[in-house]
Coordinates of N, CA, C and O in Angstrom, one line a residue:
K1373 N 0.8 -1.4 -0.3 CA 0.2 -0.4 -0.1 C 1.3 1.6 0.0 O 0.6 2.1 -0.8
E1374 N 2.0 1.7 0.7 CA 2.8 1.9 0.5 C 3.0 2.6 0.1 O 3.7 3.6 -0.9
R1375 N 4.0 1.3 -1.1 CA 4.6 1.3 -2.6 C 4.2 2.0 -3.2 O 4.6 2.7 -4.5
K1376 N 2.7 1.5 -3.6 CA 1.3 2.1 -4.1 C 1.1 4.1 -4.4 O 1.5 4.3 -5.0
G1377 N 1.5 4.4 -2.8 CA 1.2 5.4 -2.3 C 2.5 6.6 -3.0 O 2.5 7.8 -3.5
Q1378 N 3.4 5.6 -3.1 CA 5.1 6.3 -3.1 C 4.9 6.0 -4.9 O 5.2 7.1 -5.0
E1379 N 5.0 5.5 -5.8 CA 5.0 5.9 -6.8 C 3.6 5.9 -7.8 O 3.9 7.0 -8.9
R1380 N 2.5 6.7 -7.1 CA 1.6 7.5 -7.4 C 2.5 9.1 -7.4 O 1.8 9.8 -8.4
A1381 N 2.6 8.6 -6.6 CA 3.1 10.6 -6.1 C 4.3 10.7 -6.7 O 4.1 11.8 -7.2
L1382 N 5.3 10.3 -7.2 CA 6.4 10.5 -8.1 C 5.6 10.2 -9.4 O 5.6 11.2 -10.2
E1383 N 4.5 9.7 -9.6 CA 3.9 10.1 -11.2 C 3.0 11.7 -11.4 O 3.4 11.8 -12.4
L1384 N 2.7 12.2 -10.4 CA 1.7 12.7 -10.1 C 2.9 13.9 -10.0 O 3.3 15.0 -11.1
L1385 N 4.1 13.6 -9.8 CA 5.6 14.9 -9.9 C 6.4 14.9 -11.3 O 6.2 16.0 -11.8
D1386 N 6.0 13.6 -11.9 CA 6.4 13.9 -12.9 C 5.5 14.2 -13.9 O 5.8 15.2 -15.1
F1387 N 4.3 15.2 -13.8 CA 2.8 15.3 -14.5 C 3.1 16.2 -14.3 O 3.1 16.9 -15.6
V1388 N 3.4 17.1 -13.2 CA 3.9 18.8 -12.9 C 4.7 19.4 -13.5 O 5.2 19.9 -13.3
G1389 N 6.4 17.6 -14.2 CA 7.2 18.6 -13.8 C 8.2 19.0 -12.4 O 9.3 19.3 -13.0
L1390 N 7.7 18.0 -12.2 CA 8.7 18.3 -10.7 C 9.3 17.3 -10.2 O 9.7 17.1 -8.7
T1391 N 9.3 16.4 -11.2 CA 10.5 14.9 -10.4 C 11.7 15.3 -10.0 O 12.1 14.5 -8.8
H1392 N 12.3 15.9 -10.8 CA 13.8 16.1 -10.4 C 13.8 17.3 -9.2 O 14.8 17.4 -8.5
D1393 N 12.9 17.0 -8.7 CA 12.5 18.3 -7.2 C 12.0 17.3 -5.9 O 11.6 17.3 -5.3
K1394 N 12.0 15.8 -6.4 CA 11.4 15.1 -5.0 C 12.4 14.9 -4.1 O 10.8 14.7 -3.5
D1395 N 12.8 15.3 -4.3 CA 13.3 15.2 -2.6 C 13.9 16.3 -2.1 O 14.3 17.0 -0.8
S1396 N 13.8 17.7 -3.2 CA 13.5 19.2 -1.9 C 12.4 19.3 -1.2 O 11.2 18.8 -1.0
M1397 N 12.6 20.0 0.1 CA 11.2 20.1 1.0 C 10.3 21.1 0.2 O 10.5 22.2 -0.6
A1398 N 9.4 20.7 0.4 CA 8.0 21.8 0.2 C 7.7 23.6 0.4 O 8.1 24.3 -0.8
G1399 N 9.1 23.9 0.8 CA 8.8 25.0 1.8 C 10.1 25.6 1.0 O 9.6 27.7 1.0
L1400 N 10.8 24.8 0.7 CA 12.5 25.4 -0.2 C 12.5 25.9 -1.5 O 13.0 26.1 -1.8
L1401 N 10.9 25.0 -2.5 CA 11.0 25.7 -3.5 C 10.6 26.9 -4.2 O 10.0 27.7 -3.7
P1402 N 10.8 27.2 -5.3 CA 10.6 28.6 -5.4 C 9.0 28.5 -5.9 O 8.2 27.8 -5.8
Y1403 N 8.0 30.3 -5.3 CA 7.1 30.0 -5.6 C 6.0 29.4 -6.4 O 4.9 28.6 -6.4
G1404 N 6.7 28.8 -8.0 CA 6.2 28.8 -9.2 C 5.6 27.3 -9.0 O 4.7 26.7 -9.1
K1405 N 6.5 26.9 -8.5 CA 7.4 25.3 -8.5 C 6.6 25.2 -6.8 O 5.8 23.8 -7.3
Q1406 N 6.2 25.6 -6.0 CA 5.1 25.5 -4.5 C 3.8 25.1 -5.5 O 3.0 24.5 -4.6
R1407 N 3.7 26.4 -6.0 CA 2.0 26.6 -7.1 C 1.9 24.4 -7.6 O 1.0 24.4 -7.9
L1408 N 3.1 24.2 -8.4 CA 3.0 22.9 -9.8 C 2.4 21.9 -8.4 O 1.9 20.9 -8.4
L1409 N 2.9 21.6 -7.1 CA 3.3 21.0 -6.6 C 1.9 20.9 -5.6 O 1.3 19.3 -5.5
G1410 N 1.0 22.1 -5.3 CA -0.3 22.0 -4.6 C -0.9 21.7 -5.7 O -1.6 20.8 -5.5
V1411 N -1.3 21.8 -7.1 CA -1.8 21.2 -8.2 C -1.0 19.4 -8.1 O -2.8 18.6 -7.9
A1412 N -0.4 19.4 -8.5 CA -0.5 17.9 -7.6 C -0.4 17.3 -6.4 O -1.4 16.5 -7.0
I1413 N -0.9 18.6 -5.7 CA -1.3 17.3 -4.4 C -2.7 17.3 -4.8 O -3.8 16.8 -4.4
A1414 N -3.8 18.5 -5.5 CA -4.6 18.4 -5.2 C -5.5 16.9 -6.3 O -6.8 16.5 -6.0
L1415 N -4.6 16.8 -6.9 CA -4.8 16.0 -8.2 C -5.2 14.6 -8.2 O -5.7 13.7 -8.3
G1416 N -4.3 14.4 -6.6 CA -3.8 13.2 -6.1 C -4.8 12.4 -5.2 O -5.5 11.5 -5.4
A1417 N -5.8 13.4 -5.1 CA -7.3 13.1 -4.8 C -9.0 12.5 -5.3 O -9.5 12.0 -4.8
N1418 N -8.1 13.1 -6.6 CA -9.1 12.8 -8.1 C -10.6 13.6 -8.0 O -11.6 12.6 -8.0
P1419 N -9.7 14.3 -7.8 CA -11.2 15.7 -7.7 C -11.7 16.1 -8.8 O -11.1 14.8 -10.0
K1420 N -13.3 16.1 -8.4 CA -14.1 15.7 -9.6 C -14.6 17.7 -9.8 O -14.8 18.1 -11.6
L1421 N -13.9 18.1 -9.8 CA -14.1 19.5 -9.3 C -12.4 20.2 -9.1 O -11.4 19.7 -8.0
L1422 N -11.7 20.9 -9.9 CA -10.8 21.1 -9.0 C -11.0 23.1 -9.0 O -10.9 23.6 -10.6
L1423 N -10.5 23.7 -7.8 CA -11.1 24.9 -7.8 C -9.2 25.2 -7.5 O -8.8 25.5 -7.0
A1424 N -9.2 27.5 -8.7 CA -7.9 27.6 -8.4 C -8.2 29.0 -8.7 O -9.1 30.0 -9.3
D1425 N -7.1 29.5 -7.8 CA -7.7 31.1 -6.8 C -5.9 31.7 -7.0 O -4.8 31.0 -7.6
G1426 N -5.8 33.4 -7.0 CA -4.6 34.0 -7.2 C -4.9 34.4 -8.4 O -3.5 34.4 -9.1
M1427 N -5.4 34.2 -9.2 CA -4.7 34.0 -11.2 C -5.1 35.2 -11.6 O -5.8 36.4 -12.3
H1428 N -5.3 36.5 -10.1 CA -5.9 38.0 -9.8 C -5.0 38.5 -11.3 O -4.4 38.4 -10.8
P1429 N -4.7 39.4 -12.1 CA -4.3 40.0 -13.5 C -3.3 40.6 -12.0 O -2.5 40.8 -12.6
N1430 N -3.9 41.7 -11.0 CA -2.5 42.2 -10.2 C -2.3 41.1 -9.1 O -1.3 41.3 -8.1
A1431 N -2.4 39.7 -9.1 CA -1.1 39.2 -8.5 C 0.2 38.6 -8.1 O 0.2 38.2 -9.8
A1432 N 0.9 38.7 -7.6 CA 2.0 38.6 -7.3 C 2.5 37.7 -8.3 O 2.1 36.1 -7.8
G1433 N 3.0 36.8 -8.9 CA 3.8 35.9 -10.0 C 2.5 35.9 -10.8 O 2.6 34.6 -11.7
V1434 N 1.6 37.0 -11.1 CA 1.1 35.6 -12.0 C 1.4 35.7 -13.6 O 0.8 35.1 -14.5
G1435 N 2.3 36.4 -13.9 CA 3.5 36.0 -15.2 C 3.3 33.8 -15.1 O 3.8 33.2 -16.0
V1436 N 3.8 33.8 -14.3 CA 4.2 32.7 -14.0 C 3.6 31.6 -13.8 O 3.7 30.7 -14.3
M1437 N 2.0 32.1 -13.5 CA 1.1 31.7 -12.5 C 0.5 31.3 -14.6 O 0.0 29.4 -15.2
V1438 N 0.5 31.6 -15.7 CA -0.4 31.3 -16.6 C 0.7 30.7 -17.7 O 0.2 29.8 -17.8
A1439 N 1.9 31.2 -17.5 CA 3.1 30.5 -17.9 C 3.2 28.9 -17.4 O 3.3 27.7 -18.8
N1440 N 2.3 28.3 -16.5 CA 3.2 27.0 -15.8 C 1.9 26.3 -15.5 O 1.8 25.5 -15.6
I1441 N 2.0 26.9 -14.5 CA -0.2 26.4 -13.7 C -0.3 26.1 -15.0 O -1.5 25.1 -14.9
L1442 N -1.1 27.8 -15.9 CA -2.5 26.8 -15.9 C -2.3 25.9 -17.5 O -3.4 24.8 -17.4
P1443 N -1.4 25.5 -18.2 CA -1.0 24.4 -18.4 C -0.8 23.1 -18.4 O -1.8 22.3 -18.6
T1444 N -0.4 23.3 -17.3 CA -0.4 21.7 -16.4 C -1.8 21.1 -15.7 O -2.5 20.8 -15.3
V1445 N -2.8 22.5 -16.0 CA -4.3 21.9 -14.6 C -4.4 21.9 -16.6 O -5.8 20.9 -16.1
R1446 N -4.8 22.6 -17.9 CA -5.6 22.4 -18.8 C -4.9 20.2 -18.9 O -5.4 20.0 -19.5
K1447 N -3.9 20.3 -19.3 CA -3.7 18.6 -19.4 C -4.0 17.4 -18.8 O -3.8 16.7 -18.7
A1448 N -4.1 18.0 -17.1 CA -4.5 17.2 -16.6 C -6.2 16.8 -16.7 O -7.1 16.1 -16.7
L1449 N -7.4 17.7 -17.4 CA -8.1 18.1 -17.3 C -8.3 17.2 -18.9 O -9.1 16.6 -19.0
D1450 N -7.5 17.5 -20.0 CA -7.5 16.7 -21.0 C -7.9 14.8 -20.9 O -7.9 14.0 -21.7
A1451 N -6.4 14.8 -19.4 CA -6.5 13.4 -19.2 C -7.5 12.9 -18.7 O -7.2 11.5 -19.0
H1452 N -8.1 12.9 -18.6 CA -9.4 13.3 -17.3 C -11.1 12.8 -18.7 O -12.2 12.8 -18.2
K1453 N -11.1 13.0 -19.2 CA -11.9 13.5 -20.0 C -12.4 11.9 -20.6 O -11.5 10.9 -20.8

């Protein structure tokens, strides 16, 4: 059971492009990577609905969000159609 969970975690890290950061502490990752990790964690619960906030045009790092996070969320949606 634990091994299956570890395999799923690695699969999700790969899905969001964080495989090379698998041994890093979450709090030490750059902001954009922390957000990608949050997407991976959310996807791990196999949600039917995924809400995302912090996308306001004046939000700090919105360029990173649009460039990195949204394509990953779109990829997740396409994978579950």
